[in-house]
Coordinates of C-alpha atoms in Angstrom, one line a residue:
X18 CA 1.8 -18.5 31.1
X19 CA -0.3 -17.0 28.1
X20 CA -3.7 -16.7 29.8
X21 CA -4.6 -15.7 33.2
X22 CA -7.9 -16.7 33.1
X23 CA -9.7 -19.9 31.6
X24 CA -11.4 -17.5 29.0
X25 CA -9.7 -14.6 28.2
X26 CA -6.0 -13.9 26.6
X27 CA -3.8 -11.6 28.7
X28 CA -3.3 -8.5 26.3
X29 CA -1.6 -6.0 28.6
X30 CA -2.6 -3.4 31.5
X31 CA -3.8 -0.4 31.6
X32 CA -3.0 3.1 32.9
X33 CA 0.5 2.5 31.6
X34 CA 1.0 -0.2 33.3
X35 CA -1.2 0.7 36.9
X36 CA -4.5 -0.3 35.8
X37 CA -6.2 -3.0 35.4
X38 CA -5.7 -5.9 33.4
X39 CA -6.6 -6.8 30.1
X40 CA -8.4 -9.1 27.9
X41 CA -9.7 -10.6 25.1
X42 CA -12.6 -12.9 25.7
X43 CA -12.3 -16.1 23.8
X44 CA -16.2 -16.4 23.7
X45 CA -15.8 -13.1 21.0
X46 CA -12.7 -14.4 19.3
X47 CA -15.0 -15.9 16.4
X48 CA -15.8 -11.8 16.2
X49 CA -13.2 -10.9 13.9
X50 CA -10.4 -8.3 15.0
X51 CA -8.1 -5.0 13.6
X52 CA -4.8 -4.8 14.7
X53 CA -3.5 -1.5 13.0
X54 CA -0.7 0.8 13.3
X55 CA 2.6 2.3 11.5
X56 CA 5.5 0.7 10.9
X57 CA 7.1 -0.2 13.9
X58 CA 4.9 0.9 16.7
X59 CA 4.4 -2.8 18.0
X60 CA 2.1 -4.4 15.5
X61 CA 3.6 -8.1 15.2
X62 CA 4.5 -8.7 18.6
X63 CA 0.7 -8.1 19.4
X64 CA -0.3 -10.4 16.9
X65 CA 2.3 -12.9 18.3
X66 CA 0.9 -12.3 22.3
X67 CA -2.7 -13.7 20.5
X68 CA -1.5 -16.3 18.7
X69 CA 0.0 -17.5 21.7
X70 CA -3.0 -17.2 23.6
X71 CA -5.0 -19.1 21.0
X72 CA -2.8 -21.8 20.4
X73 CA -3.1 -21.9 24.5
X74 CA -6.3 -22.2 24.7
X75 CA -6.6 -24.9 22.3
X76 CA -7.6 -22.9 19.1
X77 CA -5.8 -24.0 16.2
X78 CA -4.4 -20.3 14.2
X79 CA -3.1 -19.7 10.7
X80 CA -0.8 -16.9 10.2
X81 CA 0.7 -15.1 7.1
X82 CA 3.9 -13.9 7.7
X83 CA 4.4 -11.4 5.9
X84 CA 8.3 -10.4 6.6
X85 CA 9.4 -14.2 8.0
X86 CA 9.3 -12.3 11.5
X87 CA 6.7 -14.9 12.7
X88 CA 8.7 -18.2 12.7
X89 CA 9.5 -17.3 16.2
X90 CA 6.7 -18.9 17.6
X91 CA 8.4 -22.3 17.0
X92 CA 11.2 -21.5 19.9
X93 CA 11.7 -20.1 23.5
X94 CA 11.9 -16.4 23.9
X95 CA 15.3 -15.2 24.8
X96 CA 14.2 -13.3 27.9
X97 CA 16.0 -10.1 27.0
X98 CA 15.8 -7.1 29.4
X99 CA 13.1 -5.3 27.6
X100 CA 11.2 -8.0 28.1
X101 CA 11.2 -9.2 31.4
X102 CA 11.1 -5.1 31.9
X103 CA 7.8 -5.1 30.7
X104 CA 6.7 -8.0 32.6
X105 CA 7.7 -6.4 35.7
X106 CA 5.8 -2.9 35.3
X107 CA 2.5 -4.3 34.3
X108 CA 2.7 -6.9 37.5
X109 CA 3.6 -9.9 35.3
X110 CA 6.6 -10.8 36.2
X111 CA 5.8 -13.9 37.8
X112 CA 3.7 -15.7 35.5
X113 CA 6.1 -14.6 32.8
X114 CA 7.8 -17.6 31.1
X115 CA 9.4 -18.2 28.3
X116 CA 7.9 -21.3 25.9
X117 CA 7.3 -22.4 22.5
X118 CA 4.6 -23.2 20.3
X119 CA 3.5 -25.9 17.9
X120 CA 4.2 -24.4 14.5
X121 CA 3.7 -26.2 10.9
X122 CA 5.7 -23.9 8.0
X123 CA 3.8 -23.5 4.8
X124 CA 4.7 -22.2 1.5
X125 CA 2.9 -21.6 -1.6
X126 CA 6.1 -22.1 -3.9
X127 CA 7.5 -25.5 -1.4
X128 CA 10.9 -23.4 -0.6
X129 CA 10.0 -22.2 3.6
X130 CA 7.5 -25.0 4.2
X131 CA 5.1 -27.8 3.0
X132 CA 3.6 -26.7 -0.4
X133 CA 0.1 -25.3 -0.7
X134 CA -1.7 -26.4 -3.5
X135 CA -5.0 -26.4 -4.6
X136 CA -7.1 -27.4 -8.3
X137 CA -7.8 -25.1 -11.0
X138 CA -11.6 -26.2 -10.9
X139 CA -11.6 -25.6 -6.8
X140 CA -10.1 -22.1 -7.3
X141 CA -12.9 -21.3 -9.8
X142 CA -13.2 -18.5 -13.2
X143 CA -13.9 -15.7 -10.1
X144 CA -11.0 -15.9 -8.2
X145 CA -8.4 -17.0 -11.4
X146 CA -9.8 -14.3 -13.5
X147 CA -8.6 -11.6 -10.4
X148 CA -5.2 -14.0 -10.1
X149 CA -4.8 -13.0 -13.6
X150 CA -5.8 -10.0 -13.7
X151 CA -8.2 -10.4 -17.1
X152 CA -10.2 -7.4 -18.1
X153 CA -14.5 -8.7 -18.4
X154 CA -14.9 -9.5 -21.8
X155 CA -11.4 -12.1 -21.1
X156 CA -13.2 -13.3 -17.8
X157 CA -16.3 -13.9 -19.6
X158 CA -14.4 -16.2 -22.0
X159 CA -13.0 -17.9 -18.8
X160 CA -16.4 -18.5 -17.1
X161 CA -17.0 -20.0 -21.1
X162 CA -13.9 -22.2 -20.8
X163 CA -14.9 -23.7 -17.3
X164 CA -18.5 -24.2 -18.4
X165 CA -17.4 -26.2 -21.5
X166 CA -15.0 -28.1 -18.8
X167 CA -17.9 -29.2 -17.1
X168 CA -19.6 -30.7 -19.7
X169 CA -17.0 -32.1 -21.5
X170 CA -16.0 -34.2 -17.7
X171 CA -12.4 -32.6 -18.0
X172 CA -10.7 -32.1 -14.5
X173 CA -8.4 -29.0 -14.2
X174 CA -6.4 -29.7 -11.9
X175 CA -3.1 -27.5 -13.1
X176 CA -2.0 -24.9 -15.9
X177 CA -1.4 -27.1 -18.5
X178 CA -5.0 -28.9 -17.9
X179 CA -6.5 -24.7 -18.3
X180 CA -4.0 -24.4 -21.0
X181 CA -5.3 -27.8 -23.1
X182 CA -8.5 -26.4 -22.6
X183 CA -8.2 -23.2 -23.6
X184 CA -6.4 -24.7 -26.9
X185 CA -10.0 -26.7 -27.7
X186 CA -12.0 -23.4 -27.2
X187 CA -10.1 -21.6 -29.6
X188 CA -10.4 -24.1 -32.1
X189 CA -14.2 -24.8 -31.4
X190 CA -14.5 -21.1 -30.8
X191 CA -17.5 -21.2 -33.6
X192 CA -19.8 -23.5 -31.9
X193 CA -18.9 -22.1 -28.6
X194 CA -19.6 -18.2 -29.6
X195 CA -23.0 -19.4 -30.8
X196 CA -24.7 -20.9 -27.7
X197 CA -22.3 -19.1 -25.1
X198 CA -21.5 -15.7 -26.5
X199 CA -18.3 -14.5 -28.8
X200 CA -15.0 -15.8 -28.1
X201 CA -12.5 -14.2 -29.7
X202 CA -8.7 -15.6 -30.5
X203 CA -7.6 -12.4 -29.0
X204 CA -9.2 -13.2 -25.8
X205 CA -7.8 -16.8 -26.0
X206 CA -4.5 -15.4 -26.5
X207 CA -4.2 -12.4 -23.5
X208 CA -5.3 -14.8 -21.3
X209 CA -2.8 -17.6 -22.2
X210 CA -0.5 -14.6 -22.0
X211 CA -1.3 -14.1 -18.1
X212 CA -1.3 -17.3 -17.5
X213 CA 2.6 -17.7 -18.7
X214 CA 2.9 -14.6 -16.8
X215 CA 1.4 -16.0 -13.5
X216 CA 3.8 -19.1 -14.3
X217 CA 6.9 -16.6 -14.3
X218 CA 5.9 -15.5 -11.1
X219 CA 6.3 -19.4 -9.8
X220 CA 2.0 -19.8 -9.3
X221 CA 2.3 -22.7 -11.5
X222 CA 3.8 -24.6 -8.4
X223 CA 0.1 -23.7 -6.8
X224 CA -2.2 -25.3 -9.2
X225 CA -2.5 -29.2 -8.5
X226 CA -2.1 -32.1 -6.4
X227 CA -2.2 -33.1 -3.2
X228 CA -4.8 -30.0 -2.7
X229 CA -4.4 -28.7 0.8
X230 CA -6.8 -30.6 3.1
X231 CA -8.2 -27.5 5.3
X232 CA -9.2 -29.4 8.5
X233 CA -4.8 -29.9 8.5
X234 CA -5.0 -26.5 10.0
X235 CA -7.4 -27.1 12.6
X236 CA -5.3 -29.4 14.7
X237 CA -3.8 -29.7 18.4
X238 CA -1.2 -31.0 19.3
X239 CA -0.9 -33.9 22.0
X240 CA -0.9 -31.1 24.8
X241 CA -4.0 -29.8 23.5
X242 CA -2.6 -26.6 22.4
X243 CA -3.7 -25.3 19.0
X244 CA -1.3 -26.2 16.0
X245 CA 0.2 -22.5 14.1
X246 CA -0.4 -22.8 10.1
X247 CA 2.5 -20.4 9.3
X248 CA 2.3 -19.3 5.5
X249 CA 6.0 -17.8 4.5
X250 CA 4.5 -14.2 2.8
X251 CA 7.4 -12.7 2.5
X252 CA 8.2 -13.7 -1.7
X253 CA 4.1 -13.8 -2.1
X254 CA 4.1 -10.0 -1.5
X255 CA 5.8 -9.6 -5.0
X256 CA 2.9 -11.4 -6.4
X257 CA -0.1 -9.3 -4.5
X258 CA -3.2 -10.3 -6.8
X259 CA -1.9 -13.7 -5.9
X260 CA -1.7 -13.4 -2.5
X261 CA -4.8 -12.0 -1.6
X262 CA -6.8 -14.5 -4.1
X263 CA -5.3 -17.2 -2.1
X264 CA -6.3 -15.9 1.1
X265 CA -10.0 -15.5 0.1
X266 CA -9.9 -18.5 -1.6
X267 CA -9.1 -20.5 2.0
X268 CA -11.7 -18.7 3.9
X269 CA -14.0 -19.4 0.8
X270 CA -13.4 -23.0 1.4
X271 CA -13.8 -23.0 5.3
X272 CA -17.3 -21.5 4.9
X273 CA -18.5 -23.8 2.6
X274 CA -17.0 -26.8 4.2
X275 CA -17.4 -26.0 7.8
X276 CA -21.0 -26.5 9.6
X277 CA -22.7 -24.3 11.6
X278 CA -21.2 -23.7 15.2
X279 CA -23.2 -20.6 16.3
X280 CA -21.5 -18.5 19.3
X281 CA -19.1 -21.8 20.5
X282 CA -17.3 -21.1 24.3
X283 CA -14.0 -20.2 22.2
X284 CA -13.4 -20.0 18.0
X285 CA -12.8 -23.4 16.0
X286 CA -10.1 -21.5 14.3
X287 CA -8.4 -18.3 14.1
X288 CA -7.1 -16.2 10.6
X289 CA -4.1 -13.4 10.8
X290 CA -3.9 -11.7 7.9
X291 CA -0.6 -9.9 7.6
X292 CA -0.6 -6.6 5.0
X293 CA -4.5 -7.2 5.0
X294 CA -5.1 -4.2 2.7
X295 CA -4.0 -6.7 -0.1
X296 CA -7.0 -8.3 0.1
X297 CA -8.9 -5.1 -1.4
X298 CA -6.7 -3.3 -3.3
X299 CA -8.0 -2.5 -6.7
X300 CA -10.7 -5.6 -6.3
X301 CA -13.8 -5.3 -8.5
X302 CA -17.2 -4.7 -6.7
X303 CA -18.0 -8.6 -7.5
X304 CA -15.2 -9.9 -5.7
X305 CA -15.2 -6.8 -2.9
X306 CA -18.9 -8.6 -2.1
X307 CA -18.1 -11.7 -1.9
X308 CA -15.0 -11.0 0.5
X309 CA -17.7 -8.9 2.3
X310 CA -20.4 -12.4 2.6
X311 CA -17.4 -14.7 3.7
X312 CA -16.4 -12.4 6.3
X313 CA -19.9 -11.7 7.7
X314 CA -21.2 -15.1 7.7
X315 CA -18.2 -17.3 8.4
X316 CA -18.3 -16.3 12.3
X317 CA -21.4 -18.3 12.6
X318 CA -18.7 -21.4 11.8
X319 CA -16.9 -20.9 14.4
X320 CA -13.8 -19.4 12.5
X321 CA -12.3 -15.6 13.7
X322 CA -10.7 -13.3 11.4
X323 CA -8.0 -10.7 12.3
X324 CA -6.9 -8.5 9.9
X325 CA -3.4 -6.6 10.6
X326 CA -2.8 -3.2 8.3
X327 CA -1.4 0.1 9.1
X328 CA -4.2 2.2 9.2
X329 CA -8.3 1.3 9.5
X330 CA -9.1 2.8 6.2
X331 CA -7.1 -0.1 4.8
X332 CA -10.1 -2.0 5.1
X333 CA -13.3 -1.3 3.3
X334 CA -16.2 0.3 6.0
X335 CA -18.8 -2.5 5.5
X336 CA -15.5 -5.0 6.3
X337 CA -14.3 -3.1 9.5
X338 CA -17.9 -2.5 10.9
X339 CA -17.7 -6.4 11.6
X340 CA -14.6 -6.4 13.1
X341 CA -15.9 -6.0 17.1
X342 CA -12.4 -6.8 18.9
X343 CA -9.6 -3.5 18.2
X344 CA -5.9 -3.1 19.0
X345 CA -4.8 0.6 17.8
X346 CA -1.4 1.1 18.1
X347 CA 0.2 4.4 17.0
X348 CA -0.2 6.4 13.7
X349 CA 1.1 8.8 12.0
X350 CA -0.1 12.0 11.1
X351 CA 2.1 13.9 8.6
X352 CA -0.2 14.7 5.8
X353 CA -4.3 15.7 5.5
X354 CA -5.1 12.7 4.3
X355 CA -3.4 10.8 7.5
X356 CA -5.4 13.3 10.2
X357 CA -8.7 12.3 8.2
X358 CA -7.3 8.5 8.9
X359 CA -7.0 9.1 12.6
X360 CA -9.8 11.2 12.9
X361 CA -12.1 8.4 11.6
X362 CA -10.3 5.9 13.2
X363 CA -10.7 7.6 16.6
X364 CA -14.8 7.9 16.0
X365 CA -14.8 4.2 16.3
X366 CA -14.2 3.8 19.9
X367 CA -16.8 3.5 22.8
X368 CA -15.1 7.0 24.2
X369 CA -13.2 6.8 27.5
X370 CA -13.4 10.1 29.9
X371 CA -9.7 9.6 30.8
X372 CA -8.7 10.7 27.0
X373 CA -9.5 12.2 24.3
X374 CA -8.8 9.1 21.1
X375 CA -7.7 11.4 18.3
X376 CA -5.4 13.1 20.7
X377 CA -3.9 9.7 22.1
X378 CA -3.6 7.8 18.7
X379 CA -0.9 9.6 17.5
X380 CA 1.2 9.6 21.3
X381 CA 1.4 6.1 21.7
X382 CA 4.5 4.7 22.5
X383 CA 6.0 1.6 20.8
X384 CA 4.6 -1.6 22.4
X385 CA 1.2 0.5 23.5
X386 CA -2.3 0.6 22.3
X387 CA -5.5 1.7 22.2
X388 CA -7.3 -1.9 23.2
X389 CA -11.2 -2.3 22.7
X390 CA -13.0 -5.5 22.7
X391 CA -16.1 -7.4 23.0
X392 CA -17.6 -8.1 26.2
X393 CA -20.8 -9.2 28.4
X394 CA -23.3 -9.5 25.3
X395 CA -21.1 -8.7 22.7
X396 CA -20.9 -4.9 23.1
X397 CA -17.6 -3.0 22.8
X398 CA -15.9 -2.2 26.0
X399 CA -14.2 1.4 26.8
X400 CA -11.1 1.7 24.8
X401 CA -8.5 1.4 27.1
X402 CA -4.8 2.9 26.6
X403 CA -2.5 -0.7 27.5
X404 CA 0.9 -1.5 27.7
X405 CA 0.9 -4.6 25.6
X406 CA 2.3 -7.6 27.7
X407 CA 5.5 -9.6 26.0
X408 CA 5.2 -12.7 24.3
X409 CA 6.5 -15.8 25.5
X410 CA 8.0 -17.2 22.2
X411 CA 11.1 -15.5 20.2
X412 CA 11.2 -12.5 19.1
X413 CA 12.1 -12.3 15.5
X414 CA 12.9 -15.3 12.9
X415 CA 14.3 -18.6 13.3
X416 CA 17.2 -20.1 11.9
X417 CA 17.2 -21.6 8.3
X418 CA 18.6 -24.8 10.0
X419 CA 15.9 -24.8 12.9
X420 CA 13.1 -24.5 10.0
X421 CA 14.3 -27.4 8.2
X422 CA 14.4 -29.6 11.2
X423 CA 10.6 -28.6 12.1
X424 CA 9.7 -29.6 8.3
X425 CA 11.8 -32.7 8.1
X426 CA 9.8 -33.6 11.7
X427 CA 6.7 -33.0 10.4
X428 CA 4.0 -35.5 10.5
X429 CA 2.0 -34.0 7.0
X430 CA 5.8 -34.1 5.0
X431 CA 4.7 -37.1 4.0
X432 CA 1.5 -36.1 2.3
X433 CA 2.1 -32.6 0.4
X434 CA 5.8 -32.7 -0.2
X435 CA 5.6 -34.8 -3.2
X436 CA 3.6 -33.4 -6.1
X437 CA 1.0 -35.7 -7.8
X438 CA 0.4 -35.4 -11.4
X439 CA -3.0 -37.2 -12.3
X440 CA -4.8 -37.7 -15.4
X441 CA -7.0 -34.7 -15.9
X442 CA -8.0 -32.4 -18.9
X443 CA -4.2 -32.1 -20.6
X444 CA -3.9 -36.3 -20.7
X445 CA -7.2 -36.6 -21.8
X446 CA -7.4 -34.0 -24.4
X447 CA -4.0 -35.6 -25.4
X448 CA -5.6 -38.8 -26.1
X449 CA -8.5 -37.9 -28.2
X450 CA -6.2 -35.9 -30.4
X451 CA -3.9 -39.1 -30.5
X452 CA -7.3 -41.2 -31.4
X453 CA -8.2 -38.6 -34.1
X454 CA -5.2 -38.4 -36.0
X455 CA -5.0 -42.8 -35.7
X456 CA -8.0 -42.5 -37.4
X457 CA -7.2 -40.0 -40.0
X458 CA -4.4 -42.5 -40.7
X459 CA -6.1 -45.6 -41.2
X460 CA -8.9 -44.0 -43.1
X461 CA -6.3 -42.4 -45.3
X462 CA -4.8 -45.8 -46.1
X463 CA -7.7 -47.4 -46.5
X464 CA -8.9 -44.8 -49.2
X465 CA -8.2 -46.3 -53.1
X466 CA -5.2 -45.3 -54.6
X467 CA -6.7 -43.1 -57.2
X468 CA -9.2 -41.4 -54.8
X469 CA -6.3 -40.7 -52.7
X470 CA -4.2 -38.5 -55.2
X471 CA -7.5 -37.1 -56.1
X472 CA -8.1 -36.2 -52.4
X473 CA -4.3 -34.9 -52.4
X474 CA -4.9 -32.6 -54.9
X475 CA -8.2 -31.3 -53.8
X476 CA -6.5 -30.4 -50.2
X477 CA -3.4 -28.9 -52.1
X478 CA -5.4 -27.0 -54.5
X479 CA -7.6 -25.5 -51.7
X480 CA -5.0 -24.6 -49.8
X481 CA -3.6 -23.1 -52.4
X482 CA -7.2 -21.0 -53.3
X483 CA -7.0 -19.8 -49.7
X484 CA -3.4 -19.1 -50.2
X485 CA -4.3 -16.7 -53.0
X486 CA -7.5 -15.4 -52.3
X487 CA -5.8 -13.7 -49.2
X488 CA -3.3 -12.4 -51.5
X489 CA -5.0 -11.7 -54.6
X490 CA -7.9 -9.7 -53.0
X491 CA -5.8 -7.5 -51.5
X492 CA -4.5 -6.1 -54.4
X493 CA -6.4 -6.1 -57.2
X494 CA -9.8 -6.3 -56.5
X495 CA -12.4 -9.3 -55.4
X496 CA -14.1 -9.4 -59.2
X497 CA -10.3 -10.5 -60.7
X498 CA -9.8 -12.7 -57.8
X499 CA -13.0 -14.5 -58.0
X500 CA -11.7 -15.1 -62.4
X501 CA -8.4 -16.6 -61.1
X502 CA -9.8 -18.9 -59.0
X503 CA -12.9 -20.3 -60.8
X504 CA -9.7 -20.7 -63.3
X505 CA -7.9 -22.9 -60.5
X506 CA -11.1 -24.7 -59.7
X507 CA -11.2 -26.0 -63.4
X508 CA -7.6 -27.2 -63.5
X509 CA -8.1 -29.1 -60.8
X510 CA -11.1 -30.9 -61.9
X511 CA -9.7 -31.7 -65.1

């Protein structure tokens, strides 16, 4: 049994293990959340205990799983000793059982789960230009490319659509510099760099179609229990830029699809965000504000965000002063910089008289923390030290075998396993060159014979006066090139 009352998940109890119990109220859970802490002090099995709670409660969750530790939730615990010990000293014991959860895998490259894929026009210049990593004069040229997209009616759906594309501006690049602003073929070219780059990287297998259909993760399951969106992270962490552009992107989405909810009884859906400091490392101040907006104003849909990261100062201050619900396991404090981290970190909490914060942050034992949430009107409770009950799923990942089976069982297999490849910007750019150089043709054989060869020497001979004025005037002078070629001219009107 996940939750002990009909509006709270069971975290833990306090007073290691005397005290009372805990909770999270689900009222709050659309209040965003911090689950922090070094490595190994008990982070993911906390974020598994509120997952579970969720789901239980009928909130639908998505997960990132960063180190494939989360595919757990799919099967029955194991009940080993440490488990049902910890059941038994907070008074749990009892209600303790072991149980699975809906799960749906998910995978941006299509290898752990269903592939996730979205449209280069949905993803936008912002969000690509970060994915790419493009300097501001090579994002300007992208925001160029998109707008001459737009009124040209091409679709980009995938790389070689934004490739096709990016082959017209540089060709066009006159016109374009003089109503939009300079684009260069350098520009053009770094960015067709990254994007082979990003293609290396396998990112190519994320621009197209099916797109993801967002309300697929805001589903139950016939019991009623929220469905787990479980995104395999762990070969998305070699591509971070990637990674956290996708994870802004979705919440992007939601807020713009989603209508208002206000404060509902319990969240619509939930967000994990696994290695969360991801999402603002080395982020311009553009893209820093807009993660800020999403984050402050997507609450009022209904939607919670939890963000999990080894220390607080992980996440930007005008991020975590939003984030009202707090689970602090241990840290470390080894170095100046780290005290500062706890030090700050420990300022946060409504103090309790029991303890002193600072003091207690850094003697936590593995599976405890420092738990405040939101409570009565939405103010933060007394930080409370908790043993951390144990979750009712498995522990750890789940077998290769096991995974398949859940994907081949799958009810959305059918809709996202096979890619789609629709005719968007590349086949339509591809046609009007085909129709262009048809013409070319037939005008070319409709041209008299003698006004043909004339017109056949004209392009040889100018090609050749390009030919030599690049050679000639690099050597001996423009005023001896300019003689050779008037010289030229008159051959080849005689």
């Amino acid at each position: 049994m996940t939750c002990l009352t009909n509006d709270g998940i069971f975290l833990g109890k306090s007073d290691d293990g005397t005290g009372d119990n805990q909770y999270l109220p689900l009222k709050w859970g659309n209040r965003h959340g911090l689950i922090a802490g070094a490595t190994g002090t008990g982070k993911t099995v906390t974020l598994q205990v509120l997952t579970e709670g969720f789901s239980a409660a009928g909130v639908p969750v998505f997960l990132a799983d960063a180190k494939g530790d989360l595919s757990g939730l799919a099967r029955n615990s194991d009940m080993q000793d440490f488990l049902t010990k910890r059941a038994s000293a907070i008074g749990f014991a009892d209600e303790y059982e072991s149980a699975a959860f809906p799960a749906v895998f998910w995978d941006l490259f299509g290898e752990q789960g269903h592939p996730v894929r979205t449209t280069i026009s949905e993803i936008g210049p912002l969000l690509l230009s970060r994915m790419l990593e493009l300097n501001d004069t090579q994002e300007g040229v992208m925001n160029i490319a998109f707008r001459v997209a737009d009124e040209q009616g091409l679709l980009l759906l995938d790389l070689k659509d934004l490739r096709s594309l990016l082959g017209v501006v540089n060709d066009q690049r006159a016109e374009i510099s003089s109503i939009y602003g300079n684009v260069s073929p350098q520009s053009v070219g770094a960015i067709q760099r990254a994007l082979l780059r990003l293609e290396d990287q396998g990112a190519d297998k994320f621009f197209g179609e099916p797109a993801l259909d967002l309300r697929d993760f805001m589903r139950t399951d016939k019991n009623g229990r929220g469905m787990m969106s479980i995104l395999a992270a762990d070969k998305l962490m070699n591509s971070p830029r990637l990674y956290g552009t996708f994870l802004l992107w979705m919440l992007s989405e939601l807020f713009e699809e989603l209508p208002e909810a206000g404060d509902p009884d319990r969240p619509k859906l939930v967000f994990f965000f696994d290695e969360a400091h991801l999402l603002f490392d080395d982020a311009p101040k553009a893209l820093l504000e807009k993660v800020e907006q999403v984050v402050r104003l997507i609450r009022s849909k209904g939607v919670g965000i939890f963000f999990v990261t080894q220390s607080p100062d992980d996440i930007p201050e005008s991020v975590l002063g939003q984030l009202g619900n707090r689970i602090q396991h241990a840290l470390r404090a080894f170095t100046p910089k780290q005290q500062k981290a706890i030090r700050l970190a420990a300022q946060t909490y409504r103090p309790n008289p029991k303890f002193d914060v600072e003091d207690v942050i850094t003697t936590l034992g593995v599976g405890e923390a420092l738990v405040s949430t939101l409570e009565n009107k939405g103010e933060p409770s007394i930080v409370e030290r908790t043993l951390i009950r144990p979750p009712s799923s498995k522990l750890g990942p789940i077998s290769n075998a096991v995974r398949k089976s859940i994907l081949t069982e799958s009810d959305l297999a059918d809709k996202y396993d096979e890619a789609i490849d629709n005719q968007s910007a590349y086949e339509i750019l591809q046609e009007r060159a085909e129709k262009a150089a048809k013409a070319a043709a037939k005008e070319q054989e409709n041209t008299p014979e003698p006004k043909r060869k004339a017109s056949n020497r004209q392009s040889v001979g100018e090609a050749a006066i390009k030919s030599l004025t690049r050679a000639v005037s690099s050597s001996i002078g423009r005023t001896i090139a300019k003689a050779l070629l008037r010289g030229i001219l008159g051959a080849l009107k005689r």
